[in-house]
Tab-separated table of C-alpha atoms in Angstrom:
chain	number	residue	atom	x	y	z
A	1	MET	CA	-105.102	8.296	-12.103
A	2	PHE	CA	-107.318	8.809	-15.155
A	3	SER	CA	-105.659	5.892	-16.852
A	4	ALA	CA	-106.359	3.723	-13.849
A	5	VAL	CA	-110.009	4.872	-13.784
A	6	SER	CA	-110.395	4.313	-17.509
A	7	ALA	CA	-108.957	0.864	-17.035
A	8	LEU	CA	-111.447	0.117	-14.288
A	9	LEU	CA	-114.536	1.508	-16.116
A	10	PRO	CA	-115.073	-1.555	-18.332
A	11	LYS	CA	-114.998	-3.687	-15.228
A	12	MET	CA	-117.688	-1.551	-13.595
A	13	THR	CA	-120.110	-2.241	-16.462
A	14	LYS	CA	-120.022	-5.922	-15.751
A	15	PRO	CA	-122.457	-7.420	-13.286
A	16	ASN	CA	-121.278	-7.678	-9.689
A	17	SER	CA	-118.647	-5.039	-10.487
A	18	PRO	CA	-117.310	-2.807	-7.650
A	19	SER	CA	-118.727	0.610	-7.105
A	20	LEU	CA	-117.064	3.820	-8.172
A	21	THR	CA	-115.998	4.545	-4.640
A	22	GLU	CA	-114.205	1.285	-4.375
A	23	VAL	CA	-112.614	1.858	-7.749
A	24	VAL	CA	-111.422	5.274	-6.700
A	25	LYS	CA	-110.175	3.795	-3.476
A	26	GLN	CA	-108.280	1.088	-5.318
A	27	VAL	CA	-106.861	3.664	-7.695
A	28	ALA	CA	-105.753	5.824	-4.784
A	29	GLU	CA	-104.127	2.851	-3.109
A	30	GLN	CA	-102.329	1.946	-6.346
A	31	GLN	CA	-101.179	5.531	-6.776
A	32	HIS	CA	-99.977	5.615	-3.164
A	33	SER	CA	-98.179	2.314	-3.678
A	34	GLN	CA	-96.643	3.597	-6.914
A	35	ALA	CA	-95.645	6.872	-5.232
A	36	SER	CA	-94.053	4.916	-2.390
A	37	GLU	CA	-92.173	2.744	-4.859
A	38	ILE	CA	-91.120	5.825	-6.835
A	39	GLU	CA	-89.903	7.456	-3.622
A	40	LYS	CA	-87.976	4.309	-2.761
A	41	SER	CA	-86.580	4.251	-6.287
A	42	ARG	CA	-85.555	7.899	-5.942
A	43	THR	CA	-83.902	7.168	-2.596
A	44	VAL	CA	-82.084	4.244	-4.120
A	45	LEU	CA	-81.187	6.430	-7.110
A	46	PHE	CA	-79.833	9.168	-4.856
A	47	GLN	CA	-77.847	6.580	-2.921
A	48	LEU	CA	-76.524	5.106	-6.143
A	49	GLN	CA	-75.619	8.577	-7.439
A	50	ALA	CA	-73.834	9.385	-4.148
A	51	LYS	CA	-72.066	6.035	-4.301
A	52	PHE	CA	-71.195	6.702	-7.931
A	53	GLN	CA	-69.784	10.100	-7.034
A	54	GLU	CA	-67.765	8.546	-4.223
A	55	LEU	CA	-66.537	5.907	-6.648
A	56	GLU	CA	-65.628	8.629	-9.170
A	57	LYS	CA	-63.708	10.488	-6.436
A	58	GLU	CA	-61.964	7.268	-5.454
A	59	MET	CA	-61.195	6.612	-9.115
A	60	ASP	CA	-59.734	10.123	-9.472
A	61	SER	CA	-57.739	9.658	-6.301
A	62	ILE	CA	-56.536	6.257	-7.507
A	63	LEU	CA	-55.622	7.727	-10.909
A	64	LEU	CA	-53.753	10.571	-9.176
A	65	GLU	CA	-51.949	8.113	-6.943
A	66	THR	CA	-51.194	5.955	-9.981
A	67	LYS	CA	-49.724	8.911	-11.852
A	68	THR	CA	-47.753	9.936	-8.756
A	69	THR	CA	-46.521	6.361	-8.366
A	70	GLU	CA	-45.576	6.230	-12.048
A	71	ARG	CA	-43.626	9.493	-11.692
A	72	GLU	CA	-41.914	8.125	-8.581
A	73	ILE	CA	-41.142	4.915	-10.475
A	74	TYR	CA	-39.632	6.959	-13.328
A	75	VAL	CA	-37.616	8.972	-10.807
A	76	GLN	CA	-36.527	5.762	-9.064
A	77	ASP	CA	-35.595	4.228	-12.430
A	78	ASP	CA	-33.445	7.280	-13.206
A	79	ALA	CA	-31.921	7.084	-9.735
A	80	ILE	CA	-31.288	3.376	-10.260
A	81	GLU	CA	-29.546	4.077	-13.575
A	82	VAL	CA	-27.427	6.822	-11.969
A	83	THR	CA	-26.635	4.526	-9.043
A	84	LYS	CA	-25.714	1.677	-11.386
A	85	TYR	CA	-23.437	4.012	-13.334
A	86	HIS	CA	-21.895	5.240	-10.076
A	87	CYS	CA	-21.450	1.641	-8.888
A	88	GLU	CA	-19.781	0.715	-12.169
A	89	ASN	CA	-17.425	3.678	-11.799
A	90	LEU	CA	-16.697	2.686	-8.213
A	91	GLU	CA	-16.034	-0.912	-9.236
A	92	ALA	CA	-13.701	0.320	-11.984
A	93	GLN	CA	-11.897	2.499	-9.427
A	94	VAL	CA	-11.664	-0.452	-7.043
A	95	ARG	CA	-10.221	-2.638	-9.800
A	96	THR	CA	-7.758	0.116	-10.729
A	97	LEU	CA	-6.729	0.585	-7.105
A	98	TYR	CA	-6.411	-3.173	-6.679
A	99	SER	CA	-4.144	-3.450	-9.734
A	100	GLU	CA	-2.093	-0.485	-8.504
A	101	ASN	CA	-1.882	-2.107	-5.091
A	102	LEU	CA	-0.623	-5.331	-6.674
A	103	LYS	CA	1.925	-3.371	-8.706
A	104	LEU	CA	3.086	-1.481	-5.629
A	105	ARG	CA	3.295	-4.748	-3.727
A	106	ARG	CA	5.477	-6.220	-6.478
A	107	ASP	CA	7.597	-3.040	-6.493
A	108	ALA	CA	7.932	-3.242	-2.722
A	109	GLU	CA	8.985	-6.888	-2.989
A	110	THR	CA	11.520	-5.943	-5.680
A	111	VAL	CA	12.884	-3.116	-3.524
A	112	GLN	CA	13.036	-5.480	-0.547
A	113	GLU	CA	14.947	-8.057	-2.611
A	114	GLU	CA	17.353	-5.380	-3.863
A	115	PHE	CA	17.807	-4.149	-0.318
A	116	GLU	CA	18.518	-7.664	0.916
A	117	MET	CA	20.969	-8.277	-1.946
A	118	THR	CA	22.718	-4.953	-1.270
A	119	PHE	CA	22.795	-5.678	2.432
A	120	ALA	CA	24.229	-9.149	1.763
A	121	ARG	CA	26.895	-7.689	-0.544
A	122	ASN	CA	27.689	-5.074	2.055
A	123	ASN	CA	28.049	-7.742	4.738
A	124	GLU	CA	30.220	-9.811	2.425
A	125	TYR	CA	32.405	-6.793	1.684
A	126	ARG	CA	32.668	-6.003	5.402
A	127	GLU	CA	33.652	-9.591	6.125
A	128	LYS	CA	36.352	-9.362	3.453
A	129	ILE	CA	37.627	-6.081	4.892
A	130	LYS	CA	37.592	-7.591	8.356
A	131	ALA	CA	39.491	-10.662	7.136
A	132	HIS	CA	41.981	-8.403	5.326
A	133	LYS	CA	42.509	-6.334	8.457
A	134	HIS	CA	43.074	-9.478	10.454
A	135	LEU	CA	45.515	-10.764	7.837
A	136	VAL	CA	47.405	-7.457	7.828
A	137	TRP	CA	47.516	-7.496	11.590
A	138	GLU	CA	48.886	-11.038	11.573
A	139	MET	CA	51.436	-10.069	8.936
A	140	GLU	CA	52.535	-7.038	10.930
A	141	SER	CA	52.706	-9.052	14.124
A	142	LYS	CA	54.812	-11.730	12.440
A	143	MET	CA	57.186	-9.346	10.608
A	144	PRO	CA	60.552	-9.416	12.400
A	145	VAL	CA	61.618	-6.059	10.985
A	146	MET	CA	61.601	-4.220	14.282
A	147	LEU	CA	63.286	-7.078	16.106
A	148	GLU	CA	65.904	-7.365	13.449
A	149	LEU	CA	66.421	-3.607	13.485
A	150	ALA	CA	67.021	-3.695	17.228
A	151	LYS	CA	69.421	-6.592	16.778
A	152	LYS	CA	71.251	-4.723	14.037
A	153	LYS	CA	71.538	-1.655	16.208
A	154	ALA	CA	73.095	-3.801	18.918
A	155	VAL	CA	75.512	-5.236	16.346
A	156	VAL	CA	76.462	-1.745	15.165
A	157	LYS	CA	77.057	-0.731	18.747
A	158	GLU	CA	79.301	-3.715	19.262
A	159	LEU	CA	81.104	-2.898	16.012
A	160	LYS	CA	81.727	0.618	17.197
A	161	ALA	CA	83.188	-0.740	20.418
A	162	MET	CA	85.330	-3.144	18.448
A	163	LYS	CA	86.413	-0.279	16.211
A	164	GLU	CA	87.590	1.686	19.180
A	165	GLU	CA	89.498	-1.297	20.458
A	166	LEU	CA	91.034	-1.788	17.019
A	167	MET	CA	92.038	1.839	16.813
A	168	HIS	CA	93.774	1.316	20.083
A	169	ASP	CA	95.434	-1.843	18.781
A	170	LEU	CA	96.591	-0.041	15.629
A	171	GLN	CA	99.284	1.543	17.652
A	172	ASN	CA	100.838	-1.913	17.792
A	173	PRO	CA	103.591	-2.094	15.168
A	174	GLU	CA	102.689	-5.673	14.173
A	175	GLY	CA	101.257	-5.557	10.646
A	176	SER	CA	99.287	-8.819	10.827
A	177	VAL	CA	96.973	-7.421	13.409
A	178	ILE	CA	96.322	-4.385	11.256
A	179	LYS	CA	95.619	-6.583	8.246
A	180	GLN	CA	93.336	-8.798	10.261
A	181	VAL	CA	91.540	-5.793	11.617
A	182	GLN	CA	91.205	-4.349	8.124
A	183	GLU	CA	89.803	-7.634	6.820
A	184	GLU	CA	87.358	-7.798	9.696
A	185	ILE	CA	86.395	-4.156	9.071
A	186	THR	CA	85.806	-4.926	5.406
A	187	LEU	CA	83.629	-7.912	6.306
A	188	LEU	CA	81.761	-5.819	8.816
A	189	LYS	CA	81.220	-3.081	6.238
A	190	ARG	CA	79.811	-5.645	3.850
A	191	GLU	CA	77.524	-6.999	6.517
A	192	ILE	CA	76.480	-3.482	7.419
A	193	THR	CA	75.778	-2.717	3.743
A	194	THR	CA	73.779	-5.944	3.435
A	195	LEU	CA	71.878	-5.097	6.584
A	196	LYS	CA	71.181	-1.573	5.335
A	197	GLU	CA	69.868	-2.938	2.050
A	198	PHE	CA	67.687	-5.422	3.924
A	199	ILE	CA	66.418	-2.670	6.211
A	200	ASN	CA	65.710	-0.420	3.210
A	201	LYS	CA	63.795	-3.214	1.502
A	202	LYS	CA	61.784	-3.903	4.642
A	203	THR	CA	61.183	-0.175	5.080
A	204	ASP	CA	59.969	0.124	1.459
A	205	LEU	CA	57.734	-2.917	1.957
A	206	LEU	CA	56.382	-1.397	5.147
A	207	GLU	CA	55.701	1.909	3.360
A	208	GLU	CA	53.880	0.075	0.580
A	209	GLU	CA	51.816	-1.789	3.155
A	210	LYS	CA	50.989	1.510	4.855
A	211	LYS	CA	49.968	3.063	1.526
A	212	MET	CA	47.848	0.032	0.698
A	213	HIS	CA	46.226	0.219	4.147
A	214	ALA	CA	45.521	3.918	3.686
A	215	LYS	CA	44.033	3.243	0.237
A	216	LEU	CA	41.909	0.407	1.629
A	217	ARG	CA	40.717	2.634	4.462
A	218	LYS	CA	39.690	5.318	1.964
A	219	GLU	CA	37.914	2.749	-0.197
A	220	ILE	CA	36.197	1.347	2.895
A	221	GLU	CA	35.045	4.836	3.917
A	222	VAL	CA	33.763	5.566	0.386
A	223	GLN	CA	31.951	2.215	0.219
A	224	ASN	CA	30.479	2.704	3.698
A	225	LYS	CA	29.199	6.180	2.743
A	226	ARG	CA	27.776	4.826	-0.506
A	227	TYR	CA	26.039	1.904	1.168
A	228	ASP	CA	24.759	4.154	3.969
A	229	ALA	CA	23.225	6.465	1.329
A	230	ILE	CA	21.706	3.457	-0.456
A	231	LEU	CA	20.294	2.147	2.826
A	232	LYS	CA	18.800	5.557	3.666
A	233	ARG	CA	17.230	5.819	0.204
A	234	LEU	CA	15.818	2.295	0.457
A	235	HIS	CA	14.438	3.006	3.943
A	236	CYS	CA	12.771	6.175	2.642
A	237	GLN	CA	11.287	4.270	-0.296
A	238	LEU	CA	10.006	1.513	2.005
A	239	ASN	CA	8.471	4.034	4.406
A	240	LYS	CA	6.809	5.845	1.498
A	241	LEU	CA	5.489	2.565	0.066
A	242	HIS	CA	4.091	1.512	3.465
A	243	SER	CA	2.420	4.925	3.874
A	244	ASN	CA	0.913	4.752	0.354
A	245	LYS	CA	-0.199	1.189	0.991
A	246	ARG	CA	-2.032	2.204	4.172
A	247	GLN	CA	-3.682	5.144	2.368
A	248	TRP	CA	-4.744	2.958	-0.573
A	249	HIS	CA	-6.074	0.305	1.802
A	250	TRP	CA	-8.124	2.964	3.594
A	251	ASN	CA	-9.439	4.328	0.237
A	252	ILE	CA	-10.423	0.811	-0.869
A	253	GLN	CA	-12.275	0.234	2.396
A	254	GLN	CA	-14.144	3.542	1.986
A	255	LEU	CA	-15.062	2.694	-1.610
A	256	GLU	CA	-16.219	-0.784	-0.571
A	257	LYS	CA	-18.400	0.786	2.134
A	258	LYS	CA	-19.915	3.205	-0.412
A	259	ALA	CA	-20.489	0.348	-2.857
A	260	ALA	CA	-22.220	-1.680	-0.099
A	261	GLU	CA	-24.433	1.301	0.786
A	262	LEU	CA	-25.318	1.814	-2.879
A	263	ARG	CA	-26.129	-1.901	-3.242
A	264	LYS	CA	-28.415	-1.635	-0.215
A	265	CYS	CA	-30.092	1.416	-1.793
A	266	LEU	CA	-30.499	-0.512	-5.056
A	267	GLY	CA	-32.025	-3.449	-3.180
A	268	ALA	CA	-34.460	-1.139	-1.349
A	269	VAL	CA	-35.422	0.602	-4.596
A	270	GLY	CA	-35.956	-2.763	-6.320
A	271	LEU	CA	-38.104	-3.930	-3.431
A	272	GLN	CA	-40.240	-0.759	-3.570
A	273	SER	CA	-40.596	-1.116	-7.344
A	274	SER	CA	-41.720	-4.728	-6.989
A	275	ILE	CA	-44.270	-3.662	-4.332
């Protein structure tokens, strides 16, 4: 106020200058105007300080959120690395299972081929045995041994009857009849000896055929048991391979599902990181 009055005093010394009352009034008005402006400035200053404080709080909150976000990003990066490592392990397991599946498939195909070859050989052997049985049956049906034996028995019976008649005729004193009978007896003995030899040969041949048939039957039984055991073993192997194949297929499906879920998680994490 004194500065304003001192500033107005030189003006008052001039002619037509305002009076002291007017000067004081003007000074009061200026002071009131300055006080009003100062009050407005203070209000604006308080508002600016409040705004500044709010901005500082927002900055602190933003910094806290930024740090939290950075920590989450670090955690997500670690989780992504762990997930990638897990995915790589799963892919390696899938590749291993796939190669094992291919190997088992090749083994199954090999076992199937061996089974088919064994089955074909078994069928071929059975066909041979069947043909041999049929041949033996035809040979036995065509062998006239039994017929000839019956015929020879009838001849022997007739010879015995003739012998009795000859014994009766021996009482005849004529020597020619006796000689003739003796010659006929000798011839008959020779024929009987020849027939016995023939029958013995046929009997020996028949015994050999029986022995061969018995041996073939034993071999057939042994082969049938062996092939039945092979077939059972092959069936067990095939059933085991099919069971393992189903289990491996189920494991692969489960691993593929886990890999798909992990890929989805990776995609979601990447999307959040980009945001």
